């Protein structure tokens, strides 16, 4: 199987001093995803967690929603390199009997890069897939600015391959108390999220309705869509969201937070889930009032 990192010789120049040295680079290889034996998509990714990546991709596309929808995932033996060695760059996802495939899955065959998981989509309507886990239907999850402020450092501390290469995106799932549940790295930010969602599906963890998704880069439409499709109610990013990501968040009830750096952040949609100090103090006063009234009546 392809390695996560590779070594390359570089010419290093520092303050006029020149030296040759090996450098560690993140690996990038194509992965072809087949659905029930038919080619569906090709994405550029960092090798590793390929089955989770394929499963997560199909969750975001509306093909899979639960572990029961998935029969199995295998590497295709016919994907061979020099000397007949398997390149491990083609996976075939088999859906369980009775799973109805969306129309696009019968026709689509696209190429996606490591920076764009939606290349080849015919129109904006095609990516507004209806989720089977509507966020608005789930019990409310509340977060504080203080909890959110800790997430970027916790994500950064979990980026083991980034420490060696400086060239990977990362995505992490946290619970409502801010505890790290899982983290994945990939050369493509959308792949990192797919790996998280795919692992959750494989372990029967969907919907992820009590979690927070934290990403190391910007919050694009595709990442917002992936969060919505997995039932994730809160998406936070260290950089800016796109206008379409904000529109989708507002339409679906997703809480979207950008420029999360230290104690500073922008809440672009779903602000009702963010409990501010004034709100906490008001809730505390109301609770105390109810308790006093109940004691008086008793």
PDB file of C-alpha atoms in Angstrom:
ATOM      1  CA  UNK A   1       0.000   0.000   0.000  1.00  0.00           C
ATOM      2  CA  UNK A   2       1.194   3.523  -0.692  1.00  0.00           C
ATOM      3  CA  UNK A   3       2.962   5.321   2.108  1.00  0.00           C
ATOM      4  CA  UNK A   4       1.617   8.374   3.902  1.00  0.00           C
ATOM      5  CA  UNK A   5       4.955  10.172   3.485  1.00  0.00           C
ATOM      6  CA  UNK A   6       7.892  10.003   1.085  1.00  0.00           C
ATOM      7  CA  UNK A   7      11.456  11.305   1.187  1.00  0.00           C
ATOM      8  CA  UNK A   8      12.876  13.645  -1.466  1.00  0.00           C
ATOM      9  CA  UNK A   9      16.197  15.445  -1.838  1.00  0.00           C
ATOM     10  CA  UNK A  10      15.914  19.233  -1.609  1.00  0.00           C
ATOM     11  CA  UNK A  11      18.322  22.140  -1.894  1.00  0.00           C
ATOM     12  CA  UNK A  12      17.993  24.122   1.315  1.00  0.00           C
ATOM     13  CA  UNK A  13      18.893  27.801   1.398  1.00  0.00           C
ATOM     14  CA  UNK A  14      18.929  29.563   4.753  1.00  0.00           C
ATOM     15  CA  UNK A  15      20.374  33.071   5.116  1.00  0.00           C
ATOM     16  CA  UNK A  16      22.688  32.488   2.157  1.00  0.00           C
ATOM     17  CA  UNK A  17      23.892  29.095   3.374  1.00  0.00           C
ATOM     18  CA  UNK A  18      23.225  26.276   0.891  1.00  0.00           C
ATOM     19  CA  UNK A  19      22.954  22.587   1.733  1.00  0.00           C
ATOM     20  CA  UNK A  20      21.430  19.429   0.291  1.00  0.00           C
ATOM     21  CA  UNK A  21      19.243  17.341   2.557  1.00  0.00           C
ATOM     22  CA  UNK A  22      16.331  14.891   2.485  1.00  0.00           C
ATOM     23  CA  UNK A  23      12.880  16.281   3.190  1.00  0.00           C
ATOM     24  CA  UNK A  24       9.695  14.501   4.210  1.00  0.00           C
ATOM     25  CA  UNK A  25       6.728  15.096   1.915  1.00  0.00           C
ATOM     26  CA  UNK A  26       3.129  14.022   2.199  1.00  0.00           C
ATOM     27  CA  UNK A  27       2.204  11.376  -0.372  1.00  0.00           C
ATOM     28  CA  UNK A  28      -0.512  12.073  -2.920  1.00  0.00           C
ATOM     29  CA  UNK A  29      -1.951   9.317  -5.097  1.00  0.00           C
ATOM     30  CA  UNK A  30      -5.196   8.786  -7.015  1.00  0.00           C
ATOM     31  CA  UNK A  31      -7.959   6.625  -5.597  1.00  0.00           C
ATOM     32  CA  UNK A  32     -10.648   5.312  -7.909  1.00  0.00           C
ATOM     33  CA  UNK A  33     -13.925   4.601  -6.160  1.00  0.00           C
ATOM     34  CA  UNK A  34     -16.160   2.027  -7.803  1.00  0.00           C
ATOM     35  CA  UNK A  35     -19.746   1.393  -6.798  1.00  0.00           C
ATOM     36  CA  UNK A  36     -20.993  -2.158  -7.255  1.00  0.00           C
ATOM     37  CA  UNK A  37     -18.259  -2.783  -9.800  1.00  0.00           C
ATOM     38  CA  UNK A  38     -18.773   0.390 -11.874  1.00  0.00           C
ATOM     39  CA  UNK A  39     -16.352   3.356 -11.843  1.00  0.00           C
ATOM     40  CA  UNK A  40     -17.831   6.308  -9.973  1.00  0.00           C
ATOM     41  CA  UNK A  41     -15.151   8.832  -9.034  1.00  0.00           C
ATOM     42  CA  UNK A  42     -11.425   9.429  -8.783  1.00  0.00           C
ATOM     43  CA  UNK A  43      -9.973  11.552  -6.004  1.00  0.00           C
ATOM     44  CA  UNK A  44      -6.426  12.562  -5.177  1.00  0.00           C
ATOM     45  CA  UNK A  45      -5.710  11.559  -1.597  1.00  0.00           C
ATOM     46  CA  UNK A  46      -3.099  10.623   0.963  1.00  0.00           C
ATOM     47  CA  UNK A  47      -3.030   6.788   1.103  1.00  0.00           C
ATOM     48  CA  UNK A  48      -4.515   5.300   4.256  1.00  0.00           C
ATOM     49  CA  UNK A  49      -8.064   4.835   5.559  1.00  0.00           C
ATOM     50  CA  UNK A  50      -9.114   4.263   1.942  1.00  0.00           C
ATOM     51  CA  UNK A  51     -12.185   2.208   2.860  1.00  0.00           C
ATOM     52  CA  UNK A  52     -13.339   4.898   5.289  1.00  0.00           C
ATOM     53  CA  UNK A  53     -12.700   7.553   2.638  1.00  0.00           C
ATOM     54  CA  UNK A  54     -14.846   5.704   0.111  1.00  0.00           C
ATOM     55  CA  UNK A  55     -17.621   5.101   2.630  1.00  0.00           C
ATOM     56  CA  UNK A  56     -17.611   8.717   3.771  1.00  0.00           C
ATOM     57  CA  UNK A  57     -17.681   9.961   0.193  1.00  0.00           C
ATOM     58  CA  UNK A  58     -20.786   7.857  -0.438  1.00  0.00           C
ATOM     59  CA  UNK A  59     -22.452   9.185   2.719  1.00  0.00           C
ATOM     60  CA  UNK A  60     -21.979  12.743   1.458  1.00  0.00           C
ATOM     61  CA  UNK A  61     -23.391  11.708  -1.909  1.00  0.00           C
ATOM     62  CA  UNK A  62     -26.520  10.203  -0.356  1.00  0.00           C
ATOM     63  CA  UNK A  63     -25.734   6.594  -1.297  1.00  0.00           C
ATOM     64  CA  UNK A  64     -25.054   5.299   2.230  1.00  0.00           C
ATOM     65  CA  UNK A  65     -26.679   6.362   5.490  1.00  0.00           C
ATOM     66  CA  UNK A  66     -26.161   3.476   7.900  1.00  0.00           C
ATOM     67  CA  UNK A  67     -23.816   0.562   8.407  1.00  0.00           C
ATOM     68  CA  UNK A  68     -26.586  -1.727   7.134  1.00  0.00           C
ATOM     69  CA  UNK A  69     -26.438  -0.053   3.689  1.00  0.00           C
ATOM     70  CA  UNK A  70     -22.871  -1.263   3.226  1.00  0.00           C
ATOM     71  CA  UNK A  71     -22.141  -4.849   2.257  1.00  0.00           C
ATOM     72  CA  UNK A  72     -18.361  -4.600   1.939  1.00  0.00           C
ATOM     73  CA  UNK A  73     -15.425  -2.648   0.515  1.00  0.00           C
ATOM     74  CA  UNK A  74     -12.466  -4.314  -1.169  1.00  0.00           C
ATOM     75  CA  UNK A  75      -9.353  -3.327  -3.079  1.00  0.00           C
ATOM     76  CA  UNK A  76      -9.602  -4.391  -6.695  1.00  0.00           C
ATOM     77  CA  UNK A  77      -7.065  -7.088  -7.466  1.00  0.00           C
ATOM     78  CA  UNK A  78      -6.785  -5.885 -11.046  1.00  0.00           C
ATOM     79  CA  UNK A  79      -5.219  -2.577 -10.044  1.00  0.00           C
ATOM     80  CA  UNK A  80      -1.602  -3.530 -10.587  1.00  0.00           C
ATOM     81  CA  UNK A  81       1.626  -1.637 -11.028  1.00  0.00           C
ATOM     82  CA  UNK A  82       5.025  -2.761 -12.201  1.00  0.00           C
ATOM     83  CA  UNK A  83       5.689  -6.439 -11.734  1.00  0.00           C
ATOM     84  CA  UNK A  84       2.034  -7.173 -11.092  1.00  0.00           C
ATOM     85  CA  UNK A  85       2.029  -5.614  -7.615  1.00  0.00           C
ATOM     86  CA  UNK A  86      -1.278  -4.278  -6.383  1.00  0.00           C
ATOM     87  CA  UNK A  87      -1.181  -0.460  -6.235  1.00  0.00           C
ATOM     88  CA  UNK A  88      -4.077  -0.312  -3.755  1.00  0.00           C
ATOM     89  CA  UNK A  89      -5.475   2.663  -5.636  1.00  0.00           C
ATOM     90  CA  UNK A  90      -8.854   1.231  -6.647  1.00  0.00           C
ATOM     91  CA  UNK A  91     -11.629   0.268  -4.219  1.00  0.00           C
ATOM     92  CA  UNK A  92     -15.007  -1.251  -4.936  1.00  0.00           C
ATOM     93  CA  UNK A  93     -17.893  -0.475  -2.597  1.00  0.00           C
ATOM     94  CA  UNK A  94     -20.709  -3.003  -2.580  1.00  0.00           C
ATOM     95  CA  UNK A  95     -24.059  -1.850  -1.261  1.00  0.00           C
ATOM     96  CA  UNK A  96     -26.344  -4.198   0.621  1.00  0.00           C
ATOM     97  CA  UNK A  97     -29.219  -5.836  -1.275  1.00  0.00           C
ATOM     98  CA  UNK A  98     -32.204  -3.521  -1.520  1.00  0.00           C
ATOM     99  CA  UNK A  99     -30.283  -0.238  -1.316  1.00  0.00           C
ATOM    100  CA  UNK A 100     -31.663   2.141  -3.939  1.00  0.00           C
ATOM    101  CA  UNK A 101     -28.978   4.118  -5.733  1.00  0.00           C
ATOM    102  CA  UNK A 102     -29.452   7.797  -6.671  1.00  0.00           C
ATOM    103  CA  UNK A 103     -29.668   8.493 -10.398  1.00  0.00           C
ATOM    104  CA  UNK A 104     -26.244  10.149 -10.472  1.00  0.00           C
ATOM    105  CA  UNK A 105     -24.614   6.955  -9.185  1.00  0.00           C
ATOM    106  CA  UNK A 106     -25.770   5.158 -12.302  1.00  0.00           C
ATOM    107  CA  UNK A 107     -24.319   7.785 -14.636  1.00  0.00           C
ATOM    108  CA  UNK A 108     -21.555   9.717 -12.903  1.00  0.00           C
ATOM    109  CA  UNK A 109     -17.848   9.179 -13.479  1.00  0.00           C
ATOM    110  CA  UNK A 110     -15.863  12.189 -12.340  1.00  0.00           C
ATOM    111  CA  UNK A 111     -12.391  13.277 -11.337  1.00  0.00           C
ATOM    112  CA  UNK A 112     -11.918  15.195  -8.105  1.00  0.00           C
ATOM    113  CA  UNK A 113      -8.711  16.855  -6.981  1.00  0.00           C
ATOM    114  CA  UNK A 114      -7.273  17.069  -3.487  1.00  0.00           C
ATOM    115  CA  UNK A 115      -8.627  20.604  -3.173  1.00  0.00           C
ATOM    116  CA  UNK A 116     -12.083  20.193  -4.677  1.00  0.00           C
ATOM    117  CA  UNK A 117     -14.377  17.304  -3.890  1.00  0.00           C
ATOM    118  CA  UNK A 118     -17.149  18.625  -6.127  1.00  0.00           C
ATOM    119  CA  UNK A 119     -15.426  19.037  -9.487  1.00  0.00           C
ATOM    120  CA  UNK A 120     -17.592  17.534 -12.223  1.00  0.00           C
ATOM    121  CA  UNK A 121     -20.905  18.337 -10.571  1.00  0.00           C
ATOM    122  CA  UNK A 122     -23.316  19.544 -13.220  1.00  0.00           C
ATOM    123  CA  UNK A 123     -25.035  22.201 -11.123  1.00  0.00           C
ATOM    124  CA  UNK A 124     -25.508  23.573  -7.658  1.00  0.00           C
ATOM    125  CA  UNK A 125     -28.792  21.674  -7.368  1.00  0.00           C
ATOM    126  CA  UNK A 126     -26.923  18.403  -7.841  1.00  0.00           C
ATOM    127  CA  UNK A 127     -24.966  18.867  -4.618  1.00  0.00           C
ATOM    128  CA  UNK A 128     -27.893  19.950  -2.432  1.00  0.00           C
ATOM    129  CA  UNK A 129     -28.533  16.332  -1.590  1.00  0.00           C
ATOM    130  CA  UNK A 130     -31.302  15.599   0.856  1.00  0.00           C
ATOM    131  CA  UNK A 131     -29.899  14.217   4.084  1.00  0.00           C
ATOM    132  CA  UNK A 132     -31.482  11.331   5.927  1.00  0.00           C
ATOM    133  CA  UNK A 133     -30.371  12.960   9.181  1.00  0.00           C
ATOM    134  CA  UNK A 134     -32.012  16.430   9.274  1.00  0.00           C
ATOM    135  CA  UNK A 135     -30.173  18.534  11.830  1.00  0.00           C
ATOM    136  CA  UNK A 136     -33.328  20.434  12.761  1.00  0.00           C
ATOM    137  CA  UNK A 137     -34.956  17.172  13.913  1.00  0.00           C
ATOM    138  CA  UNK A 138     -32.255  16.300  16.453  1.00  0.00           C
ATOM    139  CA  UNK A 139     -32.158  17.354  20.142  1.00  0.00           C
ATOM    140  CA  UNK A 140     -30.349  20.706  20.425  1.00  0.00           C
ATOM    141  CA  UNK A 141     -26.619  20.669  21.104  1.00  0.00           C
ATOM    142  CA  UNK A 142     -25.283  23.732  22.916  1.00  0.00           C
ATOM    143  CA  UNK A 143     -21.669  24.913  22.906  1.00  0.00           C
ATOM    144  CA  UNK A 144     -19.879  27.797  24.571  1.00  0.00           C
ATOM    145  CA  UNK A 145     -17.284  30.111  23.027  1.00  0.00           C
ATOM    146  CA  UNK A 146     -14.847  28.880  25.666  1.00  0.00           C
ATOM    147  CA  UNK A 147     -15.271  25.260  24.547  1.00  0.00           C
ATOM    148  CA  UNK A 148     -14.918  26.208  20.882  1.00  0.00           C
ATOM    149  CA  UNK A 149     -11.788  28.247  21.566  1.00  0.00           C
ATOM    150  CA  UNK A 150      -9.948  25.126  22.777  1.00  0.00           C
ATOM    151  CA  UNK A 151     -10.651  23.039  19.682  1.00  0.00           C
ATOM    152  CA  UNK A 152      -8.000  24.368  17.246  1.00  0.00           C
ATOM    153  CA  UNK A 153      -5.171  23.613  19.690  1.00  0.00           C
ATOM    154  CA  UNK A 154      -6.549  20.145  20.348  1.00  0.00           C
ATOM    155  CA  UNK A 155      -6.794  19.496  16.617  1.00  0.00           C
ATOM    156  CA  UNK A 156      -3.272  20.778  16.023  1.00  0.00           C
ATOM    157  CA  UNK A 157      -1.893  18.551  18.792  1.00  0.00           C
ATOM    158  CA  UNK A 158      -3.394  15.508  17.041  1.00  0.00           C
ATOM    159  CA  UNK A 159      -1.811  16.260  13.633  1.00  0.00           C
ATOM    160  CA  UNK A 160       1.055  13.798  13.767  1.00  0.00           C
ATOM    161  CA  UNK A 161       1.823  13.639  10.049  1.00  0.00           C
ATOM    162  CA  UNK A 162       1.576  17.435   9.699  1.00  0.00           C
ATOM    163  CA  UNK A 163       4.401  17.739  12.221  1.00  0.00           C
ATOM    164  CA  UNK A 164       6.645  15.792   9.829  1.00  0.00           C
ATOM    165  CA  UNK A 165       5.524  17.338   6.538  1.00  0.00           C
ATOM    166  CA  UNK A 166       3.695  20.626   7.117  1.00  0.00           C
ATOM    167  CA  UNK A 167       1.521  19.657   4.159  1.00  0.00           C
ATOM    168  CA  UNK A 168      -1.705  18.075   5.382  1.00  0.00           C
ATOM    169  CA  UNK A 169      -5.205  19.184   6.188  1.00  0.00           C
ATOM    170  CA  UNK A 170      -6.891  17.756   9.245  1.00  0.00           C
ATOM    171  CA  UNK A 171     -10.428  17.225  10.487  1.00  0.00           C
ATOM    172  CA  UNK A 172     -11.543  16.141  13.928  1.00  0.00           C
ATOM    173  CA  UNK A 173     -14.736  15.172  15.690  1.00  0.00           C
ATOM    174  CA  UNK A 174     -15.323  16.373  19.241  1.00  0.00           C
ATOM    175  CA  UNK A 175     -18.180  15.551  21.563  1.00  0.00           C
ATOM    176  CA  UNK A 176     -20.339  18.228  23.150  1.00  0.00           C
ATOM    177  CA  UNK A 177     -17.941  18.432  26.099  1.00  0.00           C
ATOM    178  CA  UNK A 178     -14.980  19.133  23.816  1.00  0.00           C
ATOM    179  CA  UNK A 179     -13.408  15.685  24.073  1.00  0.00           C
ATOM    180  CA  UNK A 180     -11.614  14.470  20.952  1.00  0.00           C
ATOM    181  CA  UNK A 181     -13.392  11.473  19.392  1.00  0.00           C
ATOM    182  CA  UNK A 182     -11.419  10.994  16.172  1.00  0.00           C
ATOM    183  CA  UNK A 183      -9.078  12.853  13.848  1.00  0.00           C
ATOM    184  CA  UNK A 184      -7.905  12.208  10.284  1.00  0.00           C
ATOM    185  CA  UNK A 185      -5.348  13.880   8.023  1.00  0.00           C
ATOM    186  CA  UNK A 186      -5.201  14.073   4.247  1.00  0.00           C
ATOM    187  CA  UNK A 187      -3.782  16.203   1.467  1.00  0.00           C
ATOM    188  CA  UNK A 188      -7.418  17.057   0.659  1.00  0.00           C
ATOM    189  CA  UNK A 189      -9.573  18.701   3.334  1.00  0.00           C
ATOM    190  CA  UNK A 190     -12.700  17.003   1.983  1.00  0.00           C
ATOM    191  CA  UNK A 191     -10.946  13.617   2.138  1.00  0.00           C
ATOM    192  CA  UNK A 192     -10.085  14.136   5.804  1.00  0.00           C
ATOM    193  CA  UNK A 193     -13.772  14.722   6.564  1.00  0.00           C
ATOM    194  CA  UNK A 194     -14.839  11.741   4.452  1.00  0.00           C
ATOM    195  CA  UNK A 195     -12.446   9.529   6.417  1.00  0.00           C
ATOM    196  CA  UNK A 196     -14.013  10.673   9.690  1.00  0.00           C
ATOM    197  CA  UNK A 197     -17.565  10.139   8.457  1.00  0.00           C
ATOM    198  CA  UNK A 198     -16.708   6.822   6.826  1.00  0.00           C
ATOM    199  CA  UNK A 199     -15.165   5.470  10.017  1.00  0.00           C
ATOM    200  CA  UNK A 200     -18.294   6.510  11.900  1.00  0.00           C
ATOM    201  CA  UNK A 201     -20.496   4.695   9.390  1.00  0.00           C
ATOM    202  CA  UNK A 202     -18.376   1.551   9.557  1.00  0.00           C
ATOM    203  CA  UNK A 203     -18.806   1.476  13.338  1.00  0.00           C
ATOM    204  CA  UNK A 204     -22.527   2.238  13.330  1.00  0.00           C
ATOM    205  CA  UNK A 205     -21.969   5.794  14.559  1.00  0.00           C
ATOM    206  CA  UNK A 206     -24.244   7.746  12.205  1.00  0.00           C
ATOM    207  CA  UNK A 207     -25.847  10.160  12.643  1.00  0.00           C
ATOM    208  CA  UNK A 208     -23.183  12.239  14.381  1.00  0.00           C
ATOM    209  CA  UNK A 209     -25.823  14.411  15.995  1.00  0.00           C
ATOM    210  CA  UNK A 210     -23.927  15.096  19.251  1.00  0.00           C
ATOM    211  CA  UNK A 211     -20.620  16.114  17.717  1.00  0.00           C
ATOM    212  CA  UNK A 212     -18.644  19.127  16.542  1.00  0.00           C
ATOM    213  CA  UNK A 213     -16.609  18.961  13.322  1.00  0.00           C
ATOM    214  CA  UNK A 214     -13.397  21.007  13.386  1.00  0.00           C
ATOM    215  CA  UNK A 215     -11.376  21.543  10.181  1.00  0.00           C
ATOM    216  CA  UNK A 216      -7.917  23.018   9.782  1.00  0.00           C
ATOM    217  CA  UNK A 217      -8.638  25.186   6.734  1.00  0.00           C
ATOM    218  CA  UNK A 218     -11.561  27.044   5.280  1.00  0.00           C
ATOM    219  CA  UNK A 219     -15.194  25.963   5.406  1.00  0.00           C
ATOM    220  CA  UNK A 220     -16.291  25.368   1.829  1.00  0.00           C
ATOM    221  CA  UNK A 221     -19.722  24.375   0.567  1.00  0.00           C
ATOM    222  CA  UNK A 222     -18.579  20.778   0.188  1.00  0.00           C
ATOM    223  CA  UNK A 223     -17.521  20.537   3.835  1.00  0.00           C
ATOM    224  CA  UNK A 224     -20.793  22.047   5.004  1.00  0.00           C
ATOM    225  CA  UNK A 225     -22.639  19.528   2.839  1.00  0.00           C
ATOM    226  CA  UNK A 226     -20.645  16.630   4.268  1.00  0.00           C
ATOM    227  CA  UNK A 227     -21.443  17.788   7.803  1.00  0.00           C
ATOM    228  CA  UNK A 228     -25.149  18.041   7.004  1.00  0.00           C
ATOM    229  CA  UNK A 229     -25.242  14.637   5.324  1.00  0.00           C
ATOM    230  CA  UNK A 230     -23.673  13.029   8.411  1.00  0.00           C
ATOM    231  CA  UNK A 231     -26.049  14.812  10.795  1.00  0.00           C
ATOM    232  CA  UNK A 232     -23.274  16.929  12.356  1.00  0.00           C
ATOM    233  CA  UNK A 233     -24.839  20.065  13.899  1.00  0.00           C
ATOM    234  CA  UNK A 234     -21.720  22.236  14.336  1.00  0.00           C
ATOM    235  CA  UNK A 235     -18.925  22.929  11.836  1.00  0.00           C
ATOM    236  CA  UNK A 236     -15.982  25.073  12.932  1.00  0.00           C
ATOM    237  CA  UNK A 237     -13.033  26.188  10.821  1.00  0.00           C
ATOM    238  CA  UNK A 238      -9.886  28.166  11.496  1.00  0.00           C
ATOM    239  CA  UNK A 239     -10.354  30.093   8.262  1.00  0.00           C
ATOM    240  CA  UNK A 240     -13.202  31.675   6.297  1.00  0.00           C
ATOM    241  CA  UNK A 241     -16.380  30.019   5.017  1.00  0.00           C
ATOM    242  CA  UNK A 242     -17.654  30.521   1.493  1.00  0.00           C
ATOM    243  CA  UNK A 243     -20.927  32.278   0.771  1.00  0.00           C
ATOM    244  CA  UNK A 244     -22.490  29.008  -0.387  1.00  0.00           C
ATOM    245  CA  UNK A 245     -21.416  27.283   2.818  1.00  0.00           C
ATOM    246  CA  UNK A 246     -23.179  29.988   4.815  1.00  0.00           C
ATOM    247  CA  UNK A 247     -26.290  29.700   2.628  1.00  0.00           C
ATOM    248  CA  UNK A 248     -26.409  25.934   3.083  1.00  0.00           C
ATOM    249  CA  UNK A 249     -25.878  26.228   6.833  1.00  0.00           C
ATOM    250  CA  UNK A 250     -28.731  28.725   7.126  1.00  0.00           C
ATOM    251  CA  UNK A 251     -31.033  26.497   5.058  1.00  0.00           C
ATOM    252  CA  UNK A 252     -30.315  23.308   6.988  1.00  0.00           C
ATOM    253  CA  UNK A 253     -29.840  24.577  10.541  1.00  0.00           C
ATOM    254  CA  UNK A 254     -26.096  23.901  10.646  1.00  0.00           C
ATOM    255  CA  UNK A 255     -24.118  26.038  13.077  1.00  0.00           C
ATOM    256  CA  UNK A 256     -21.197  27.399  11.042  1.00  0.00           C
ATOM    257  CA  UNK A 257     -18.221  29.041  12.733  1.00  0.00           C
ATOM    258  CA  UNK A 258     -15.253  30.561  10.924  1.00  0.00           C
ATOM    259  CA  UNK A 259     -11.993  32.300  11.827  1.00  0.00           C
ATOM    260  CA  UNK A 260     -11.846  30.276  15.041  1.00  0.00           C
ATOM    261  CA  UNK A 261      -8.541  31.451  16.454  1.00  0.00           C
ATOM    262  CA  UNK A 262      -8.025  31.669  20.183  1.00  0.00           C
ATOM    263  CA  UNK A 263     -10.985  33.356  21.813  1.00  0.00           C
ATOM    264  CA  UNK A 264     -12.028  35.039  18.535  1.00  0.00           C
ATOM    265  CA  UNK A 265     -14.548  33.566  16.109  1.00  0.00           C
ATOM    266  CA  UNK A 266     -17.339  34.494  13.713  1.00  0.00           C
ATOM    267  CA  UNK A 267     -20.689  32.684  13.891  1.00  0.00           C
ATOM    268  CA  UNK A 268     -22.195  32.772  10.395  1.00  0.00           C
ATOM    269  CA  UNK A 269     -25.284  30.604  10.947  1.00  0.00           C
ATOM    270  CA  UNK A 270     -27.016  28.606  13.671  1.00  0.00           C
ATOM    271  CA  UNK A 271     -26.072  31.035  16.438  1.00  0.00           C
ATOM    272  CA  UNK A 272     -28.795  29.606  18.692  1.00  0.00           C
ATOM    273  CA  UNK A 273     -26.464  26.700  19.573  1.00  0.00           C
ATOM    274  CA  UNK A 274     -23.752  29.035  20.844  1.00  0.00           C
ATOM    275  CA  UNK A 275     -24.450  29.845  24.489  1.00  0.00           C
ATOM    276  CA  UNK A 276     -23.075  33.278  25.352  1.00  0.00           C
ATOM    277  CA  UNK A 277     -22.230  34.416  28.871  1.00  0.00           C
ATOM    278  CA  UNK A 278     -25.329  36.590  29.065  1.00  0.00           C
ATOM    279  CA  UNK A 279     -27.491  33.648  28.054  1.00  0.00           C
ATOM    280  CA  UNK A 280     -25.892  31.386  30.661  1.00  0.00           C
ATOM    281  CA  UNK A 281     -26.401  33.976  33.367  1.00  0.00           C
ATOM    282  CA  UNK A 282     -30.045  34.438  32.341  1.00  0.00           C
ATOM    283  CA  UNK A 283     -30.624  30.686  32.309  1.00  0.00           C
ATOM    284  CA  UNK A 284     -29.037  30.432  35.763  1.00  0.00           C
ATOM    285  CA  UNK A 285     -31.277  33.176  37.141  1.00  0.00           C
ATOM    286  CA  UNK A 286     -34.354  31.555  35.638  1.00  0.00           C
ATOM    287  CA  UNK A 287     -33.383  28.174  37.095  1.00  0.00           C
ATOM    288  CA  UNK A 288     -32.837  29.684  40.533  1.00  0.00           C
ATOM    289  CA  UNK A 289     -36.198  31.456  40.291  1.00  0.00           C
ATOM    290  CA  UNK A 290     -37.968  28.207  39.427  1.00  0.00           C
ATOM    291  CA  UNK A 291     -36.245  26.382  42.267  1.00  0.00           C
ATOM    292  CA  UNK A 292     -37.199  29.150  44.736  1.00  0.00           C
ATOM    293  CA  UNK A 293     -40.791  29.132  43.542  1.00  0.00           C
ATOM    294  CA  UNK A 294     -40.995  25.355  43.836  1.00  0.00           C
ATOM    295  CA  UNK A 295     -39.555  25.469  47.373  1.00  0.00           C
ATOM    296  CA  UNK A 296     -42.069  28.160  48.350  1.00  0.00           C
ATOM    297  CA  UNK A 297     -44.971  26.195  46.989  1.00  0.00           C
ATOM    298  CA  UNK A 298     -43.739  23.076  48.725  1.00  0.00           C
TER     299      UNK A 298
END
